[in-house]
mmCIF file of C-alpha atoms and ligand atoms in Angstrom:
data_model
loop_
_atom_site.group_PDB
_atom_site.id
_atom_site.type_symbol
_atom_site.label_atom_id
_atom_site.label_comp_id
_atom_site.label_asym_id
_atom_site.label_seq_id
_atom_site.Cartn_x
_atom_site.Cartn_y
_atom_site.Cartn_z
ATOM 1 C CA MET A 1 -51.733 -8.295 30.973
ATOM 2 C CA ASN A 2 -52.488 -7.400 34.555
ATOM 3 C CA ALA A 3 -54.991 -9.280 36.667
ATOM 4 C CA SER A 4 -58.300 -7.518 37.316
ATOM 5 C CA PRO A 5 -58.194 -5.353 40.428
ATOM 6 C CA PRO A 6 -60.124 -6.714 43.372
ATOM 7 C CA MET A 7 -63.478 -5.001 43.411
ATOM 8 C CA PRO A 8 -64.410 -3.270 46.639
ATOM 9 C CA GLU A 9 -67.012 -4.662 48.937
ATOM 10 C CA ALA A 10 -69.730 -2.134 49.825
ATOM 11 C CA ILE A 11 -68.263 -0.251 52.776
ATOM 12 C CA GLU A 12 -70.865 0.820 55.303
ATOM 13 C CA PRO A 13 -70.368 4.107 57.168
ATOM 14 C CA GLY A 14 -69.539 3.318 60.777
ATOM 15 C CA SER A 15 -68.382 -0.211 59.949
ATOM 16 C CA GLY A 16 -64.850 0.695 60.990
ATOM 17 C CA VAL A 17 -63.661 -0.177 57.475
ATOM 18 C CA HIS A 18 -62.442 2.913 55.696
ATOM 19 C CA ALA A 19 -62.945 3.333 51.991
ATOM 20 C CA PHE A 20 -59.825 5.518 52.027
ATOM 21 C CA PRO A 21 -57.751 4.848 55.145
ATOM 22 C CA HIS A 22 -54.949 7.315 54.361
ATOM 23 C CA ARG A 23 -54.187 10.542 56.167
ATOM 24 C CA HIS A 24 -52.412 12.137 53.205
ATOM 25 C CA LEU A 25 -52.359 11.807 49.432
ATOM 26 C CA THR A 26 -48.640 11.919 48.695
ATOM 27 C CA GLY A 27 -48.720 9.470 45.798
ATOM 28 C CA ILE A 28 -50.575 6.714 43.987
ATOM 29 C CA GLU A 29 -47.969 4.287 45.294
ATOM 30 C CA GLY A 30 -49.417 2.473 48.278
ATOM 31 C CA LEU A 31 -53.052 2.918 47.215
ATOM 32 C CA GLN A 32 -55.178 -0.167 46.658
ATOM 33 C CA PRO A 33 -57.079 -0.398 43.360
ATOM 34 C CA HIS A 34 -60.425 -0.082 45.178
ATOM 35 C CA GLU A 35 -59.197 3.081 46.930
ATOM 36 C CA ILE A 36 -58.358 4.626 43.560
ATOM 37 C CA VAL A 37 -61.784 3.622 42.236
ATOM 38 C CA TYR A 38 -63.382 5.120 45.348
ATOM 39 C CA LEU A 39 -61.758 8.521 44.671
ATOM 40 C CA LEU A 40 -62.827 8.356 41.009
ATOM 41 C CA ASP A 41 -66.422 7.589 42.017
ATOM 42 C CA GLU A 42 -66.420 10.434 44.531
ATOM 43 C CA ALA A 43 -65.055 12.802 41.871
ATOM 44 C CA GLU A 44 -67.657 11.737 39.343
ATOM 45 C CA LYS A 45 -70.326 13.279 41.579
ATOM 46 C CA TRP A 46 -68.803 16.744 41.268
ATOM 47 C CA ILE A 47 -68.700 16.885 37.473
ATOM 48 C CA ALA A 48 -72.386 17.773 37.017
ATOM 49 C CA PHE A 49 -72.220 20.092 40.052
ATOM 50 C CA ASN A 50 -69.378 22.025 38.400
ATOM 51 C CA ARG A 51 -71.407 22.452 35.210
ATOM 52 C CA ALA A 52 -74.221 24.288 37.016
ATOM 53 C CA THR A 53 -74.200 28.079 37.132
ATOM 54 C CA THR A 54 -74.157 28.232 40.920
ATOM 55 C CA LYS A 55 -71.259 26.164 42.167
ATOM 56 C CA HIS A 56 -71.128 26.348 45.902
ATOM 57 C CA ASP A 57 -71.500 23.616 48.478
ATOM 58 C CA PRO A 58 -70.666 24.585 52.067
ATOM 59 C CA LEU A 59 -69.471 21.031 52.817
ATOM 60 C CA LEU A 60 -66.044 22.208 53.996
ATOM 61 C CA ALA A 61 -67.065 25.662 55.262
ATOM 62 C CA GLY A 62 -64.912 26.928 58.108
ATOM 63 C CA LEU A 63 -61.874 24.874 57.101
ATOM 64 C CA THR A 64 -58.648 26.503 55.939
ATOM 65 C CA GLN A 65 -56.715 25.270 52.905
ATOM 66 C CA ILE A 66 -53.154 26.453 52.277
ATOM 67 C CA ASN A 67 -51.713 25.999 48.786
ATOM 68 C CA ALA A 68 -47.919 26.183 48.964
ATOM 69 C CA PHE A 69 -46.500 25.929 45.457
ATOM 70 C CA PHE A 70 -42.707 26.100 45.402
ATOM 71 C CA GLU A 71 -42.708 25.394 41.654
ATOM 72 C CA ASN A 72 -44.699 27.047 38.845
ATOM 73 C CA SER A 73 -48.210 25.938 38.042
ATOM 74 C CA THR A 74 -51.250 27.152 36.123
ATOM 75 C CA ARG A 75 -53.770 24.314 36.026
ATOM 76 C CA THR A 76 -53.016 22.531 39.270
ATOM 77 C CA LEU A 77 -52.890 25.628 41.476
ATOM 78 C CA LEU A 78 -56.046 27.167 40.009
ATOM 79 C CA SER A 79 -57.804 23.854 40.102
ATOM 80 C CA PHE A 80 -57.027 23.263 43.799
ATOM 81 C CA GLU A 81 -58.022 26.833 44.602
ATOM 82 C CA ILE A 82 -61.322 26.574 42.740
ATOM 83 C CA ALA A 83 -61.993 23.136 44.242
ATOM 84 C CA GLY A 84 -61.490 24.393 47.805
ATOM 85 C CA LYS A 85 -63.601 27.502 47.213
ATOM 86 C CA ARG A 86 -66.478 25.589 45.645
ATOM 87 C CA LEU A 87 -66.591 23.503 48.813
ATOM 88 C CA GLY A 88 -66.684 26.606 50.983
ATOM 89 C CA MET A 89 -63.142 26.523 52.377
ATOM 90 C CA ASP A 90 -61.038 29.564 53.153
ATOM 91 C CA VAL A 91 -58.267 29.094 50.607
ATOM 92 C CA VAL A 92 -54.943 30.896 50.830
ATOM 93 C CA ASN A 93 -52.124 30.682 48.351
ATOM 94 C CA MET A 94 -48.657 31.135 49.759
ATOM 95 C CA ALA A 95 -46.797 33.463 47.399
ATOM 96 C CA VAL A 96 -43.475 31.606 47.426
ATOM 97 C CA ALA A 97 -41.681 34.193 45.272
ATOM 98 C CA GLN A 98 -42.460 36.877 47.869
ATOM 99 C CA SER A 99 -41.968 34.625 50.902
ATOM 100 C CA SER A 100 -39.125 34.065 53.342
ATOM 101 C CA VAL A 101 -38.140 31.026 51.250
ATOM 102 C CA LYS A 102 -36.350 33.635 49.135
ATOM 103 C CA LYS A 103 -34.508 34.779 52.283
ATOM 104 C CA GLY A 104 -33.190 31.267 52.756
ATOM 105 C CA GLU A 105 -35.722 29.866 55.215
ATOM 106 C CA THR A 106 -35.492 26.076 55.288
ATOM 107 C CA LEU A 107 -38.360 23.915 54.115
ATOM 108 C CA LEU A 108 -38.811 22.544 57.626
ATOM 109 C CA ASP A 109 -39.017 26.036 59.154
ATOM 110 C CA THR A 110 -41.527 27.103 56.511
ATOM 111 C CA THR A 111 -43.485 23.918 57.251
ATOM 112 C CA ALA A 112 -43.546 24.640 60.991
ATOM 113 C CA THR A 113 -44.798 28.152 60.244
ATOM 114 C CA LEU A 114 -47.603 26.916 58.007
ATOM 115 C CA ASN A 115 -48.564 24.263 60.547
ATOM 116 C CA ALA A 116 -48.737 26.815 63.369
ATOM 117 C CA MET A 117 -51.480 28.643 61.459
ATOM 118 C CA ARG A 118 -53.632 25.538 61.977
ATOM 119 C CA PRO A 119 -54.672 24.793 58.417
ATOM 120 C CA ASP A 120 -57.027 21.877 57.842
ATOM 121 C CA VAL A 121 -55.354 20.819 54.612
ATOM 122 C CA ILE A 122 -52.103 21.768 52.884
ATOM 123 C CA VAL A 123 -51.537 21.332 49.151
ATOM 124 C CA ILE A 124 -47.862 21.307 48.176
ATOM 125 C CA ARG A 125 -45.893 21.434 44.974
ATOM 126 C CA HIS A 126 -42.125 21.265 45.200
ATOM 127 C CA ASP A 127 -39.299 20.663 42.759
ATOM 128 C CA ALA A 128 -37.600 18.143 45.046
ATOM 129 C CA SER A 129 -38.831 14.552 44.863
ATOM 130 C CA GLY A 130 -39.831 13.499 48.367
ATOM 131 C CA ALA A 131 -40.283 17.044 49.730
ATOM 132 C CA VAL A 132 -44.038 16.569 50.074
ATOM 133 C CA GLN A 133 -43.628 13.431 52.196
ATOM 134 C CA LEU A 134 -41.137 15.288 54.380
ATOM 135 C CA ILE A 135 -43.736 17.990 55.010
ATOM 136 C CA ALA A 136 -46.545 15.476 55.492
ATOM 137 C CA ASP A 137 -44.545 13.812 58.265
ATOM 138 C CA LYS A 138 -44.259 17.102 60.159
ATOM 139 C CA VAL A 139 -47.717 18.648 60.083
ATOM 140 C CA ASP A 140 -50.966 18.034 61.939
ATOM 141 C CA CYS A 141 -53.305 18.092 58.929
ATOM 142 C CA PRO A 142 -53.734 16.149 55.685
ATOM 143 C CA VAL A 143 -51.275 16.973 52.904
ATOM 144 C CA LEU A 144 -51.986 16.642 49.206
ATOM 145 C CA ASN A 145 -49.129 16.271 46.751
ATOM 146 C CA ALA A 146 -49.589 18.642 43.796
ATOM 147 C CA GLY A 147 -46.375 17.369 42.185
ATOM 148 C CA ASP A 148 -42.952 16.736 43.723
ATOM 149 C CA GLY A 149 -39.986 16.748 41.379
ATOM 150 C CA ARG A 150 -39.885 13.640 39.220
ATOM 151 C CA HIS A 151 -41.653 11.579 41.841
ATOM 152 C CA GLU A 152 -45.462 11.747 41.788
ATOM 153 C CA HIS A 153 -48.452 13.870 40.807
ATOM 154 C CA PRO A 154 -51.293 11.767 42.176
ATOM 155 C CA THR A 155 -54.246 14.054 41.404
ATOM 156 C CA GLN A 156 -53.074 14.252 37.775
ATOM 157 C CA ALA A 157 -53.164 10.457 37.525
ATOM 158 C CA LEU A 158 -56.612 10.388 39.130
ATOM 159 C CA LEU A 159 -57.983 12.999 36.748
ATOM 160 C CA ASP A 160 -56.447 11.164 33.810
ATOM 161 C CA ALA A 161 -57.981 7.873 34.939
ATOM 162 C CA LEU A 162 -61.366 9.529 35.392
ATOM 163 C CA THR A 163 -61.151 11.183 31.960
ATOM 164 C CA ILE A 164 -60.345 7.828 30.367
ATOM 165 C CA ARG A 165 -63.127 6.064 32.283
ATOM 166 C CA ARG A 166 -65.675 8.698 31.255
ATOM 167 C CA ARG A 167 -64.676 8.597 27.584
ATOM 168 C CA LYS A 168 -64.094 4.868 27.203
ATOM 169 C CA GLY A 169 -66.463 3.505 29.835
ATOM 170 C CA ARG A 170 -63.689 1.467 31.487
ATOM 171 C CA ILE A 171 -59.952 1.320 32.107
ATOM 172 C CA GLU A 172 -59.439 -2.410 32.398
ATOM 173 C CA ASN A 173 -57.726 -3.971 29.362
ATOM 174 C CA LEU A 174 -57.342 -0.671 27.501
ATOM 175 C CA VAL A 175 -53.982 -0.176 25.811
ATOM 176 C CA VAL A 176 -52.523 3.108 27.011
ATOM 177 C CA ALA A 177 -49.342 4.472 25.416
ATOM 178 C CA ILE A 178 -47.541 7.060 27.588
ATOM 179 C CA CYS A 179 -45.165 8.868 25.261
ATOM 180 C CA GLY A 180 -42.274 11.304 25.543
ATOM 181 C CA ASP A 181 -40.090 12.442 28.392
ATOM 182 C CA VAL A 182 -40.951 9.580 30.713
ATOM 183 C CA LEU A 183 -37.695 9.923 32.627
ATOM 184 C CA HIS A 184 -38.458 13.342 34.096
ATOM 185 C CA SER A 185 -42.211 12.972 34.361
ATOM 186 C CA ARG A 186 -44.038 12.611 37.683
ATOM 187 C CA VAL A 187 -47.202 12.464 35.571
ATOM 188 C CA ALA A 188 -45.915 9.326 33.842
ATOM 189 C CA ARG A 189 -44.922 7.702 37.133
ATOM 190 C CA SER A 190 -48.248 8.336 38.836
ATOM 191 C CA ASN A 191 -50.159 7.290 35.728
ATOM 192 C CA ILE A 192 -48.195 4.066 35.389
ATOM 193 C CA LEU A 193 -48.994 3.231 39.013
ATOM 194 C CA ALA A 194 -52.691 4.094 38.689
ATOM 195 C CA LEU A 195 -53.363 2.573 35.287
ATOM 196 C CA THR A 196 -51.549 -0.696 35.976
ATOM 197 C CA ALA A 197 -53.422 -0.938 39.303
ATOM 198 C CA LEU A 198 -56.660 -0.556 37.341
ATOM 199 C CA ALA A 199 -55.576 -3.314 34.935
ATOM 200 C CA ALA A 200 -54.848 -1.274 31.817
ATOM 201 C CA GLU A 201 -52.092 -2.509 29.515
ATOM 202 C CA VAL A 202 -49.528 0.282 29.732
ATOM 203 C CA ARG A 203 -46.793 0.964 27.193
ATOM 204 C CA VAL A 204 -44.162 3.636 27.593
ATOM 205 C CA VAL A 205 -42.661 5.198 24.484
ATOM 206 C CA ALA A 206 -39.501 7.287 24.789
ATOM 207 C CA PRO A 207 -36.084 7.819 23.266
ATOM 208 C CA PRO A 208 -33.525 5.630 25.082
ATOM 209 C CA THR A 209 -32.105 8.709 26.850
ATOM 210 C CA LEU A 210 -35.528 9.587 28.311
ATOM 211 C CA MET A 211 -36.552 6.050 29.307
ATOM 212 C CA PRO A 212 -36.179 5.248 33.031
ATOM 213 C CA ALA A 213 -33.907 2.274 33.778
ATOM 214 C CA ALA A 214 -35.721 -0.989 34.452
ATOM 215 C CA VAL A 215 -39.108 0.578 33.745
ATOM 216 C CA GLU A 216 -40.478 -2.916 32.966
ATOM 217 C CA ARG A 217 -40.460 -3.547 36.716
ATOM 218 C CA MET A 218 -43.399 -1.180 36.929
ATOM 219 C CA GLY A 219 -45.431 -3.615 34.828
ATOM 220 C CA VAL A 220 -45.184 -1.672 31.547
ATOM 221 C CA THR A 221 -43.753 -2.446 28.120
ATOM 222 C CA PRO A 222 -41.103 -0.003 26.850
ATOM 223 C CA PHE A 223 -40.853 1.070 23.201
ATOM 224 C CA SER A 224 -38.244 3.307 21.610
ATOM 225 C CA ASP A 225 -40.053 3.198 18.257
ATOM 226 C CA MET A 226 -43.129 5.395 18.540
ATOM 227 C CA ASP A 227 -45.008 3.863 15.622
ATOM 228 C CA ALA A 228 -44.665 0.422 17.205
ATOM 229 C CA GLY A 229 -45.658 1.779 20.624
ATOM 230 C CA LEU A 230 -48.792 3.420 19.236
ATOM 231 C CA ASP A 231 -49.921 0.385 17.266
ATOM 232 C CA GLY A 232 -53.589 -0.167 18.149
ATOM 233 C CA ALA A 233 -53.425 1.975 21.308
ATOM 234 C CA ASP A 234 -56.761 3.070 22.800
ATOM 235 C CA VAL A 235 -55.248 6.037 24.619
ATOM 236 C CA VAL A 236 -52.222 8.107 23.609
ATOM 237 C CA MET A 237 -50.954 10.131 26.541
ATOM 238 C CA MET A 238 -48.342 12.674 25.498
ATOM 239 C CA LEU A 239 -45.844 14.172 27.940
ATOM 240 C CA ARG A 240 -44.147 17.545 27.913
ATOM 241 C CA VAL A 241 -40.425 17.618 27.192
ATOM 242 C CA GLN A 242 -39.281 18.878 30.616
ATOM 243 C CA ASN A 243 -36.434 21.174 29.627
ATOM 244 C CA GLU A 244 -36.180 22.566 33.162
ATOM 245 C CA ARG A 245 -35.210 19.122 34.460
ATOM 246 C CA MET A 246 -32.531 18.514 31.813
ATOM 247 C CA GLU A 247 -29.000 19.750 31.702
ATOM 248 C CA GLY A 248 -28.560 19.162 27.985
ATOM 249 C CA GLY A 249 -27.638 16.007 26.124
ATOM 250 C CA PHE A 250 -30.964 14.201 26.465
ATOM 251 C CA VAL A 251 -32.373 15.266 23.098
ATOM 252 C CA PRO A 252 -30.132 16.060 20.088
ATOM 253 C CA SER A 253 -32.527 18.731 18.749
ATOM 254 C CA THR A 254 -36.176 19.605 19.085
ATOM 255 C CA ARG A 255 -36.586 19.073 15.329
ATOM 256 C CA GLU A 256 -35.291 15.549 15.552
ATOM 257 C CA TYR A 257 -37.345 14.891 18.674
ATOM 258 C CA HIS A 258 -40.466 16.030 16.860
ATOM 259 C CA ALA A 259 -39.639 13.905 13.831
ATOM 260 C CA LEU A 260 -39.238 10.764 15.942
ATOM 261 C CA TYR A 261 -41.567 11.315 18.913
ATOM 262 C CA GLY A 262 -43.980 14.108 18.019
ATOM 263 C CA LEU A 263 -47.652 13.160 17.808
ATOM 264 C CA THR A 264 -48.837 14.130 14.345
ATOM 265 C CA ARG A 265 -52.072 13.230 12.615
ATOM 266 C CA GLU A 266 -50.204 10.684 10.538
ATOM 267 C CA ARG A 267 -48.587 9.028 13.510
ATOM 268 C CA LEU A 268 -51.889 8.954 15.381
ATOM 269 C CA SER A 269 -53.321 6.843 12.545
ATOM 270 C CA ARG A 270 -51.244 3.921 13.945
ATOM 271 C CA ALA A 271 -53.348 3.936 17.095
ATOM 272 C CA ALA A 272 -56.899 2.546 17.326
ATOM 273 C CA PRO A 273 -59.369 4.437 15.078
ATOM 274 C CA ASP A 274 -61.147 5.868 18.136
ATOM 275 C CA ALA A 275 -57.951 6.560 20.107
ATOM 276 C CA LEU A 276 -58.123 9.258 22.743
ATOM 277 C CA VAL A 277 -55.297 11.811 22.906
ATOM 278 C CA MET A 278 -54.284 13.292 26.245
ATOM 279 C CA HIS A 279 -51.673 15.750 27.527
ATOM 280 C CA PRO A 280 -51.338 17.074 31.085
ATOM 281 C CA GLY A 281 -50.276 20.531 29.918
ATOM 282 C CA PRO A 282 -48.512 22.797 29.458
ATOM 283 C CA MET A 283 -47.933 21.717 25.857
ATOM 284 C CA ASN A 284 -44.911 22.389 23.708
ATOM 285 C CA ARG A 285 -46.895 22.755 20.499
ATOM 286 C CA GLY A 286 -45.010 21.561 17.448
ATOM 287 C CA ILE A 287 -42.583 19.539 19.581
ATOM 288 C CA GLU A 288 -44.347 16.669 21.354
ATOM 289 C CA ILE A 289 -47.749 17.327 19.737
ATOM 290 C CA THR A 290 -49.058 19.217 16.732
ATOM 291 C CA SER A 291 -51.865 21.736 17.121
ATOM 292 C CA ASP A 292 -54.181 19.994 14.666
ATOM 293 C CA VAL A 293 -54.204 16.918 16.934
ATOM 294 C CA ALA A 294 -54.261 18.785 20.258
ATOM 295 C CA ASP A 295 -57.122 21.056 19.207
ATOM 296 C CA ASP A 296 -59.365 18.455 17.575
ATOM 297 C CA PRO A 297 -62.167 17.751 20.086
ATOM 298 C CA ARG A 298 -63.020 14.488 18.335
ATOM 299 C CA VAL A 299 -59.727 12.955 19.449
ATOM 300 C CA SER A 300 -58.300 15.239 22.110
ATOM 301 C CA ALA A 301 -59.443 15.153 25.753
ATOM 302 C CA ILE A 302 -57.002 17.859 26.843
ATOM 303 C CA THR A 303 -59.538 20.440 28.010
ATOM 304 C CA GLU A 304 -61.702 17.676 29.485
ATOM 305 C CA GLN A 305 -58.718 16.670 31.615
ATOM 306 C CA VAL A 306 -58.723 20.162 33.103
ATOM 307 C CA GLU A 307 -62.438 19.973 33.859
ATOM 308 C CA THR A 308 -62.115 16.537 35.437
ATOM 309 C CA GLY A 309 -59.218 17.867 37.512
ATOM 310 C CA VAL A 310 -61.415 20.243 39.489
ATOM 311 C CA ALA A 311 -63.830 17.421 40.340
ATOM 312 C CA VAL A 312 -60.982 15.107 41.383
ATOM 313 C CA ARG A 313 -59.503 17.753 43.665
ATOM 314 C CA MET A 314 -62.886 18.437 45.245
ATOM 315 C CA ALA A 315 -63.234 14.727 45.972
ATOM 316 C CA CYS A 316 -59.731 14.502 47.460
ATOM 317 C CA LEU A 317 -60.254 17.566 49.654
ATOM 318 C CA ASP A 318 -63.562 16.157 50.888
ATOM 319 C CA VAL A 319 -62.304 12.623 51.544
ATOM 320 C CA LEU A 320 -59.080 13.670 53.280
ATOM 321 C CA THR A 321 -60.822 16.089 55.651
ATOM 322 C CA ARG A 322 -63.603 13.712 56.712
ATOM 323 C CA GLY A 323 -61.756 12.574 59.823
ATOM 324 C CA ARG A 324 -61.273 16.147 61.057
ATOM 325 C CA ARG A 325 -64.893 16.985 60.313
ATOM 326 C CA GLY A 326 -66.093 14.043 62.385
ATOM 327 C CA VAL A 327 -67.921 12.420 59.464
ATOM 328 C CA PRO A 328 -69.354 9.185 60.925
ATOM 329 C CA GLY A 329 -67.219 6.184 60.044
ATOM 330 C CA TRP A 330 -64.160 8.302 59.289
HETATM 331 N N1 LIG B 1 -48.238 20.026 34.672
HETATM 332 C C1 LIG B 1 -47.641 18.733 34.831
HETATM 333 C C2 LIG B 1 -46.734 18.681 36.033
HETATM 334 O O1 LIG B 1 -46.707 19.620 36.793
HETATM 335 C C3 LIG B 1 -46.952 18.282 33.604
HETATM 336 C C4 LIG B 1 -45.807 19.116 33.140
HETATM 337 O O2 LIG B 1 -45.431 20.109 33.757
HETATM 338 O O3 LIG B 1 -45.251 18.736 32.121
HETATM 339 O O4 LIG B 1 -46.052 17.715 36.235
#
């Protein structure tokens, strides 16, 4: 069991103490528990706002947001775009498939080009772990990591933590089972970092071939038997089998994978009676999760995760641009 995270002192604007003293959000790694809680609290404020018919706050009006997604995305790209627009920013999406990246331009040259357009925030997704940090080190504005390779997906972990907190009322001492292709999952990595920081008891469930080496060092308990890993769990977080990051040999067959690691109604009955089911999407229905579980609103928070995601991204865009906007105390 992890120790309780230190609770933040009230931080007065102008006190010189920053509630979030980071220029970029490249990962959950390096964040203090109270900084994570601060972002969750800030995001909470936008949930009701997003449910109103008119959803526009000119808080970030005049600022330019560039979304540069070098890897496919549905939820994250749309969510960042909607978040920026609801806060009044001019949001542009770089169309990577039609860009000079396809002519062989290097990442650093593309970065210099984006930077020269004087954006106020850049949101990046890239298939190379560490690419986002490389870009963050070279530009003059805050950078948000929208997923880099197998490394991190910090806003996903924040939205997952907020979804859990809203449904369960807390995160501390909950048993969270993260199940599936842990090895290739940036979602798993960021969630392990966030949830252990917030004092959840985290288990990871995966076939031996998809379990990262020495994962226990991250403060989690590994299970190769899914029924044992789910036993009494409060939250069951399923992961997509990331075929695009495998070169064969990791999983004998999808049928066998489903039989051993697929979340079915029957398998879910091992978890706590009020267990919450999550999945970051996109889902491989019938492989890591069955439709009857995924589509049951009494147990599944999958669409709620998407809703929470917009609020989390609004909070991150706001917090990270406060310094540039001259917000007192930032
Ligand atoms: N959408 C998430 C990500 O980009 C999860 C996934 O693709 O499986 O990492």
